[in-house]
């Protein structure tokens, strides 16, 4: 494929959410030339833009910070890394306030500013403006379709499509950061339509490994007609259509709460009743989450007084922890010239086997973005050369079929990946036999894609998304099969206890043969 | 899904074309065109970008229908989320002064559910 546009940068950042933005800002602050390419548009792309991340926020008091790290390390169930936790607390504390020129921080109620929690649309608008002010070149609607490598396997840039014209682009870079977000398998989760695992696919094609992909069972509750933020629903009671109350453990019960809801939804429609919600929410919801109010107001539903149908929207690896394995303190992957940040990277160093929730994951996205951005800029400056070395594209399935190209039913393939990962029965009652069945289904789709998938322009972007979701689903399920225990949010119905032999991270990778292996022992972890 | 683009309000500034993360809009001669409604993720962010309050998103993520135009214009819903956000207000307008209550209210809801569950045995 001949690219019609070839440009050059020191640092190329692929993705447009908060990790990508922080990476771009940090890289540009070192003086590097930085280009961001995003499938969507930086400012509205990804799950932060529709969300409202509260960041892990601990003041600069050594005692408080030690306590916060110890508490989080205990939650991580043996898979966390206290050093990483301390680092992201510090970076978040120092850098989040630096967006003040671009973000309308509200009051903390005591005469100061409230910093740690930020509303998504305003936050991503601020990060875009901040990046632009730092001189970052932002190319919206420029999805990357593959990484390119020199003869020694070092990543020297990427190729992709200009959606507006369907032309191809190629960008050469000294270092590349993947910050494409997690993968939600097109569950309908608000903000996640573009979160199709593209970065995971490109990284593994380049030789990277993934870690923690089994920690991918998480859902958010919303009205059945659309995914919203979840603030109003925490005190909800649940009823079937006959008006009988359903026995659902409270949200604090985690897996048991979602499992009970999932089981009920499998039987029939479930209605939420918010009459127990904190009364203060009635007036304040519009001031805090206006978009959630719109979801009801426009249907003429009084959410505090009328029962309404709900369902669970899968969050895949977004609220899970799995992603590209980070191999050092600079957010490098196993592949030279390639870094990963945010939800694209495994968050096990800070979340271990449990969901990082909003706060830890947001602190991770900010911090890993900044770390990767600075390290990538440094590497680009060290490897700067005058000439374009010959480079080849690393993309396979969807770009370079092994057999005759064929028109494929892409929506059906995408739906299958989502079903095998997120179906309530399969996810809330993971069992070896069921996981093997799912893998068989997805293996068939994988071989079809790899053998026959081929497209151009905009259709290529969607085909590659289908490839990425199919591959990601297989990595999630293969890791779930081989972690033969229950740990954190990976709950197995057929092995209900934790096994000390599995107190290690589990790596996964590969395409035709998906393979897992135990990671090496972790350094001493705080009790 | 995105359901209505009110042509009489649209100035064809194309802010929605630039903002939409899934490229639902295409540039058009007098107004943007809703070219890929199926890709809409019902995120409302195009409404925030529209200073003319010319866009309306149906809250149902599978429904691109809209009320008759006169009903929509009289509903007060056009531009509502932009006004609620204080999106184009100066930064000292206090638009996020209650935002700090998100966490406490969320926890209060979770506590209510936990207490109720414990009482029911």
CSV table of N, CA, C and O in Angstrom, one decimal, chain A residues 19 45 61-62 184 201 254 263 290 350 431 481 488 498 523:
chain,number,residue,atom,x,y,z
A,19,UNK,N,-5.2,9.4,28.5
A,19,UNK,CA,-3.8,9.0,28.5
A,19,UNK,C,-3.1,9.5,27.3
A,19,UNK,O,-1.9,10.0,27.4
A,45,UNK,N,-13.4,11.7,22.1
A,45,UNK,CA,-13.2,10.2,22.0
A,45,UNK,C,-13.1,9.6,23.4
A,45,UNK,O,-12.5,10.1,24.3
A,61,UNK,N,1.5,13.8,52.3
A,61,UNK,CA,1.9,13.5,53.7
A,61,UNK,C,2.4,12.1,53.6
A,61,UNK,O,1.6,11.2,53.2
A,62,UNK,N,3.6,11.8,54.0
A,62,UNK,CA,4.2,10.5,53.9
A,62,UNK,C,3.4,9.4,54.5
A,62,UNK,O,3.2,8.3,54.0
A,184,UNK,N,-14.3,-2.6,24.8
A,184,UNK,CA,-15.7,-2.9,25.4
A,184,UNK,C,-16.5,-3.7,24.5
A,184,UNK,O,-17.7,-3.9,24.8
A,201,UNK,N,-4.2,-5.1,19.5
A,201,UNK,CA,-4.0,-5.9,18.2
A,201,UNK,C,-2.6,-5.4,17.6
A,201,UNK,O,-1.8,-6.3,17.3
A,254,UNK,N,-20.2,-6.2,45.0
A,254,UNK,CA,-19.4,-6.4,43.7
A,254,UNK,C,-20.0,-7.4,42.8
A,254,UNK,O,-21.1,-7.3,42.3
A,263,UNK,N,-28.6,-12.6,36.5
A,263,UNK,CA,-29.4,-13.8,36.5
A,263,UNK,C,-30.9,-13.3,36.3
A,263,UNK,O,-31.6,-14.0,35.6
A,290,UNK,N,-25.5,16.3,33.8
A,290,UNK,CA,-26.7,16.7,33.0
A,290,UNK,C,-27.1,15.7,31.9
A,290,UNK,O,-28.3,15.6,31.6
A,350,UNK,N,-1.0,-1.3,39.5
A,350,UNK,CA,-1.7,-0.4,40.4
A,350,UNK,C,-3.1,-1.0,40.9
A,350,UNK,O,-3.6,-0.5,41.9
A,431,UNK,N,-16.8,-21.0,33.5
A,431,UNK,CA,-16.4,-22.4,33.8
A,431,UNK,C,-15.6,-22.9,32.6
A,431,UNK,O,-15.7,-22.4,31.5
A,481,UNK,N,-9.6,-19.1,31.1
A,481,UNK,CA,-9.5,-20.6,31.2
A,481,UNK,C,-8.3,-21.0,31.9
A,481,UNK,O,-8.4,-22.0,32.7
A,488,UNK,N,-9.9,-11.8,42.7
A,488,UNK,CA,-10.4,-10.5,42.3
A,488,UNK,C,-11.7,-10.6,41.5
A,488,UNK,O,-12.6,-11.3,41.8
A,498,UNK,N,-9.3,-19.0,45.7
A,498,UNK,CA,-7.9,-18.6,45.3
A,498,UNK,C,-6.9,-19.7,45.5
A,498,UNK,O,-7.0,-20.4,46.5
A,523,UNK,N,8.2,-8.8,42.7
A,523,UNK,CA,9.1,-8.4,43.8
A,523,UNK,C,8.2,-8.5,45.1
A,523,UNK,O,6.9,-8.5,45.0
